[in-house]
Short mmCIF file of N, CA and C in Angstrom, two decimals:
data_model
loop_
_atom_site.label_atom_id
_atom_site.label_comp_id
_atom_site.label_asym_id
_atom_site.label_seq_id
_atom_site.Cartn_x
_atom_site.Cartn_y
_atom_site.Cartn_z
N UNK A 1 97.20 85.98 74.63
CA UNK A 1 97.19 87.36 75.09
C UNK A 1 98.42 87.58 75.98
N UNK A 2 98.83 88.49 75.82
CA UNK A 2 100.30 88.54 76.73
C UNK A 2 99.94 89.75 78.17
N UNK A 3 100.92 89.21 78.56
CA UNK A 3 100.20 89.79 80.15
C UNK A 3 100.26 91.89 80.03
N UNK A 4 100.93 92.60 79.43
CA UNK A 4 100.62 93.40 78.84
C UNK A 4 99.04 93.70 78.99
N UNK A 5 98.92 93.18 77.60
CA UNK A 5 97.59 93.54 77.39
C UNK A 5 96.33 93.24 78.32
N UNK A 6 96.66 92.11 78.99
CA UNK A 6 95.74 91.95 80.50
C UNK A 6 96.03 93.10 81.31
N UNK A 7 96.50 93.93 81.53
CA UNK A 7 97.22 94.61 82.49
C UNK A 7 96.78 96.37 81.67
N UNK A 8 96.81 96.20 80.60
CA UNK A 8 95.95 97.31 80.16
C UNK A 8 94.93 96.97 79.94
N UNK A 9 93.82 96.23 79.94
CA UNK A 9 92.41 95.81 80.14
C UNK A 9 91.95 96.28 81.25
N UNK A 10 92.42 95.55 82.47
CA UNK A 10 91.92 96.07 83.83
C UNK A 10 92.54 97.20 83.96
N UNK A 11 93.42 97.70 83.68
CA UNK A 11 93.52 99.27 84.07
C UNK A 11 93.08 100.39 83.87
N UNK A 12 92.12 100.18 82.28
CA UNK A 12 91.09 101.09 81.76
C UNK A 12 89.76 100.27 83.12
N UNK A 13 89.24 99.27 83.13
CA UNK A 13 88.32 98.84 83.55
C UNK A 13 88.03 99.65 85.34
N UNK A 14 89.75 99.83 85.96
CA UNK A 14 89.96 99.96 87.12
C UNK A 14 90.08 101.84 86.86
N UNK A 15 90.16 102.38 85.57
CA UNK A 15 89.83 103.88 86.40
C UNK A 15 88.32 104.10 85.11
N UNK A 16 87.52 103.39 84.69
CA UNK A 16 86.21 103.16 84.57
C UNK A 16 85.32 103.42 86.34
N UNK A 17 85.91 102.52 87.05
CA UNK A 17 85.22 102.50 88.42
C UNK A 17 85.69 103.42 89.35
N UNK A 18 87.08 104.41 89.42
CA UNK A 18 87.56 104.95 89.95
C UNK A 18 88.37 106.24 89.10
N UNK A 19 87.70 107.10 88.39
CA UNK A 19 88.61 108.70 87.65
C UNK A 19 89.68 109.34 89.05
N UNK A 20 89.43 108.84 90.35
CA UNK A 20 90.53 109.86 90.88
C UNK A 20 91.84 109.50 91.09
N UNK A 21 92.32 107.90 90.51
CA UNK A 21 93.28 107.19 89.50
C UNK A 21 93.69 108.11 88.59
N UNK A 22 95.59 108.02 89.05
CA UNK A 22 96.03 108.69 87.63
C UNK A 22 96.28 107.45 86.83
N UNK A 23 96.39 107.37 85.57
CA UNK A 23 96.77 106.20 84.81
C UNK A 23 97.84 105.19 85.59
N UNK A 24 98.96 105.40 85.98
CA UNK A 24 99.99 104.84 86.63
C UNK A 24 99.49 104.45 87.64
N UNK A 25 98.67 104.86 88.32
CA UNK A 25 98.25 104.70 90.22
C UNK A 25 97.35 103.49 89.84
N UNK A 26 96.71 103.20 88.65
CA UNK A 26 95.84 102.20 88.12
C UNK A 26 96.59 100.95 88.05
N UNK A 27 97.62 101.59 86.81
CA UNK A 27 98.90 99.94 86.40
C UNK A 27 98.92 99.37 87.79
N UNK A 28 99.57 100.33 88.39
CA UNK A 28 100.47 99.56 89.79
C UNK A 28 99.41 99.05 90.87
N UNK A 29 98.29 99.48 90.63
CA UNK A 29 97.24 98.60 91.57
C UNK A 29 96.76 97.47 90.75
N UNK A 30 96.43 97.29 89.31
CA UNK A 30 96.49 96.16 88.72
C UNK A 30 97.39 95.15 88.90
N UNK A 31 98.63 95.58 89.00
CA UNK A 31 99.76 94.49 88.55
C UNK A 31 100.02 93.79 90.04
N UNK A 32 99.61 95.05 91.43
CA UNK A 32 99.94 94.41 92.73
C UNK A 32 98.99 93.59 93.14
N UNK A 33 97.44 93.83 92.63
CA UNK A 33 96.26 92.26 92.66
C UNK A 33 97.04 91.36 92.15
N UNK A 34 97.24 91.81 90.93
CA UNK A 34 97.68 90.31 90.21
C UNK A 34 98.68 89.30 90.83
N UNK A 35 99.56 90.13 91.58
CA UNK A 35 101.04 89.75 91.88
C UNK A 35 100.49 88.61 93.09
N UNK A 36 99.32 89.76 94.01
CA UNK A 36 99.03 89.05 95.34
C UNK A 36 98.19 87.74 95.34
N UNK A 37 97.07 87.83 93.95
CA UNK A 37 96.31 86.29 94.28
C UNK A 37 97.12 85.33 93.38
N UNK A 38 98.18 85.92 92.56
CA UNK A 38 98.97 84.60 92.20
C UNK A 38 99.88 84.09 93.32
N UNK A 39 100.26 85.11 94.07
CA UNK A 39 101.43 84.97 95.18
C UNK A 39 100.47 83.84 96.26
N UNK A 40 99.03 84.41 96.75
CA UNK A 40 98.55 83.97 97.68
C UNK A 40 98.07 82.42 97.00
N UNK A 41 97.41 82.02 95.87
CA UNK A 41 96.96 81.19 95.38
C UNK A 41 98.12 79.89 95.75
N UNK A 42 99.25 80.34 94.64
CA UNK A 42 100.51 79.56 95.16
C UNK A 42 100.69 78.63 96.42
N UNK A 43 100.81 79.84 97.40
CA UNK A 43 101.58 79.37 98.92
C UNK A 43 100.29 78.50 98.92
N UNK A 44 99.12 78.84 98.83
CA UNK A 44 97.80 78.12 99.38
C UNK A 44 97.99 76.86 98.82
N UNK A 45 98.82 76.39 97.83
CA UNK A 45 99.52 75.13 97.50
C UNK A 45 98.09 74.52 96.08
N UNK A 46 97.24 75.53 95.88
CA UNK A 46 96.63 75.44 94.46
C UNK A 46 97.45 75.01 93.20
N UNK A 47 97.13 74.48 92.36
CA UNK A 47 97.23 74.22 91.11
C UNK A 47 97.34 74.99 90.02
N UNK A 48 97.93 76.04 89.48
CA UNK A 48 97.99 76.86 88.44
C UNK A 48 96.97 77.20 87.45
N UNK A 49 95.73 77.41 87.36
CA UNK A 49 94.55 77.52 86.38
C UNK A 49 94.89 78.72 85.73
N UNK A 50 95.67 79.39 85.19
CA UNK A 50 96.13 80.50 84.11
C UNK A 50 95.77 81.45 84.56
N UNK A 51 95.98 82.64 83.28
CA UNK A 51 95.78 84.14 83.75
C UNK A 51 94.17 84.52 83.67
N UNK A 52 93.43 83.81 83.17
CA UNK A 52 92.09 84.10 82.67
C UNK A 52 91.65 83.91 83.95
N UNK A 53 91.64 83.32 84.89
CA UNK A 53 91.30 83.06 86.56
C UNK A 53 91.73 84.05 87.29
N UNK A 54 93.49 84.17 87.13
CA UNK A 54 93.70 85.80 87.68
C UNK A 54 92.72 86.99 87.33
N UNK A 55 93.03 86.88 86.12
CA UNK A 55 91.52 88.32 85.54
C UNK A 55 90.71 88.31 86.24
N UNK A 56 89.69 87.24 86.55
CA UNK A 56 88.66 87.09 86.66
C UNK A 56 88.28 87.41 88.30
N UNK A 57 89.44 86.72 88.83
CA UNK A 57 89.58 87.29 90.41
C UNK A 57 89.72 88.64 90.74
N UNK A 58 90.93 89.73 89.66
CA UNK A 58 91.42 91.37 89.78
C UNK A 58 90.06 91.91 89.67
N UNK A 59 89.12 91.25 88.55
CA UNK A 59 88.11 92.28 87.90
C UNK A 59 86.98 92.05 89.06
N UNK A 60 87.07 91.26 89.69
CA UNK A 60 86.20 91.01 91.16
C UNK A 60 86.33 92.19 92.02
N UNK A 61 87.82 91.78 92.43
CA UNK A 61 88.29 92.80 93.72
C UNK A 61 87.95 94.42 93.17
N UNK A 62 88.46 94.40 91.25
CA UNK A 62 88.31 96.32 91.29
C UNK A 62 86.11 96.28 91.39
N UNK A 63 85.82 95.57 91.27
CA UNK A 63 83.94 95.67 91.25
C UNK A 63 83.16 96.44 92.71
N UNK A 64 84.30 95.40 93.92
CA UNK A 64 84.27 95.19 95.18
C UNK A 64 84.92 96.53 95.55
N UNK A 65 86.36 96.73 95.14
CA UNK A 65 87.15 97.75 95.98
C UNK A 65 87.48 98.91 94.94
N UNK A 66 87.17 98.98 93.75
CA UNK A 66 88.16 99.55 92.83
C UNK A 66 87.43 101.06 92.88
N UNK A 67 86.32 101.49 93.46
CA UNK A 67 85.84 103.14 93.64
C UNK A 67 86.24 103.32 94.53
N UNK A 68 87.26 102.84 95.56
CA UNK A 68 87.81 103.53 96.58
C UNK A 68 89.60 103.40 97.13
N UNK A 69 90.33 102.76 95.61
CA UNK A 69 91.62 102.39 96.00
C UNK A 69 92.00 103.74 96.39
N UNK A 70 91.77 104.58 95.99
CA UNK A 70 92.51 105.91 96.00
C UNK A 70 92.63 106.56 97.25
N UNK A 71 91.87 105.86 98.36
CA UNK A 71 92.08 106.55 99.49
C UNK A 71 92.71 105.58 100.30
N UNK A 72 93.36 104.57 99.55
CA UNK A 72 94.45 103.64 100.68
C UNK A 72 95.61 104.79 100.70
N UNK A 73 96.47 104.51 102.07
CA UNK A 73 97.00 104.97 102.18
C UNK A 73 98.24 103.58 102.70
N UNK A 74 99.51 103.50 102.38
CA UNK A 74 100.09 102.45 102.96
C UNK A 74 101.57 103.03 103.40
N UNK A 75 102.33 102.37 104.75
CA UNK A 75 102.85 103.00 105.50
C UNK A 75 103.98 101.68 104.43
N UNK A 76 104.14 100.73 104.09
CA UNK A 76 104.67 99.93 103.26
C UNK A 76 106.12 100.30 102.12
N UNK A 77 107.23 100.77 103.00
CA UNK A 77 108.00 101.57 102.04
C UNK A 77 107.99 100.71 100.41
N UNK A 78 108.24 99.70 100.13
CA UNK A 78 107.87 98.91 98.93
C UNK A 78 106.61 99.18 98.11
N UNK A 79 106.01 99.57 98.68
CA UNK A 79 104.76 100.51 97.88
C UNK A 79 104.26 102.18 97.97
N UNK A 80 104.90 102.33 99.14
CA UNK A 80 104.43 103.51 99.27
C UNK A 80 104.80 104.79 98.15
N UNK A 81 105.61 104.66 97.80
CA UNK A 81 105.87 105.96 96.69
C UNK A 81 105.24 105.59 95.59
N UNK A 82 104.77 104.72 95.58
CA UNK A 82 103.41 104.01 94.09
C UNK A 82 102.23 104.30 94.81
N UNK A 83 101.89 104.56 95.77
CA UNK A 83 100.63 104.64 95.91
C UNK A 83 100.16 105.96 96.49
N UNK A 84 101.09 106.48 97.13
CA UNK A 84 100.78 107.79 98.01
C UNK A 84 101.11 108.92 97.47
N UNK A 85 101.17 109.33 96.06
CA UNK A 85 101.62 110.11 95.60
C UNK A 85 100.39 111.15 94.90
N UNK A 86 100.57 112.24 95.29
CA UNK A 86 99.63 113.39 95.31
C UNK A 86 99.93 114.10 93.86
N UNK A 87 100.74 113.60 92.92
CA UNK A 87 101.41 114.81 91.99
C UNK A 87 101.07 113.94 90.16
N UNK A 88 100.37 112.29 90.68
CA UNK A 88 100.32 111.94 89.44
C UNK A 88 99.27 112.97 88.65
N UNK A 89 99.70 112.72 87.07
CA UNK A 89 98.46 113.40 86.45
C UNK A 89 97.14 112.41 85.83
N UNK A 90 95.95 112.83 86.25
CA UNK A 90 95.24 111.98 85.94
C UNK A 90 94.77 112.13 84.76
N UNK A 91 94.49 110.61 84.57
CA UNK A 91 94.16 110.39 83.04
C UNK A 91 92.85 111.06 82.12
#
């Protein structure tokens, strides 16, 4: 499976739990889980167990957090114009 298609899996899955997600506001919160428990897993000096573990961790966090990404707000210039944006169209 190529990371693509993981990445459109949870992003239908992630505005399943959350419609006030525009499609894009979804990708970019998918791809920034993904980025962070591979990033965090890493430093934590873990062993690489594939993307099927990543999944399995994203589809956790959207279960846990994913009906309320939409009201993060982040002061984070590196994210902030991905996340704070009032003008996407939703899906």
């Amino acid at each position: 499976m190529t990371m693509n298609e993981y990445f459109e899996r949870l992003t239908n899955y992630l505005l399943e739990k959350n419609p006030s997600l525009a499609y894009a506001q979804a990708r970019t919160w998918v791809e920034l889980l993904w980025e962070d428990f591979e990033t965090t897993y890493a430093r934590a000096g873990y062993e690489y167990r594939g993307k099927e573990l990543t999944e399995k961790v994203v589809r956790q966090w959207i279960d846990r957090y994913g009906a309320t990404l939409h009201e993060f707000q982040t002061t984070n210039p590196k994210y902030q114009h991905l996340l704070n944006r009032n003008d996407y169209l939703k899906h």
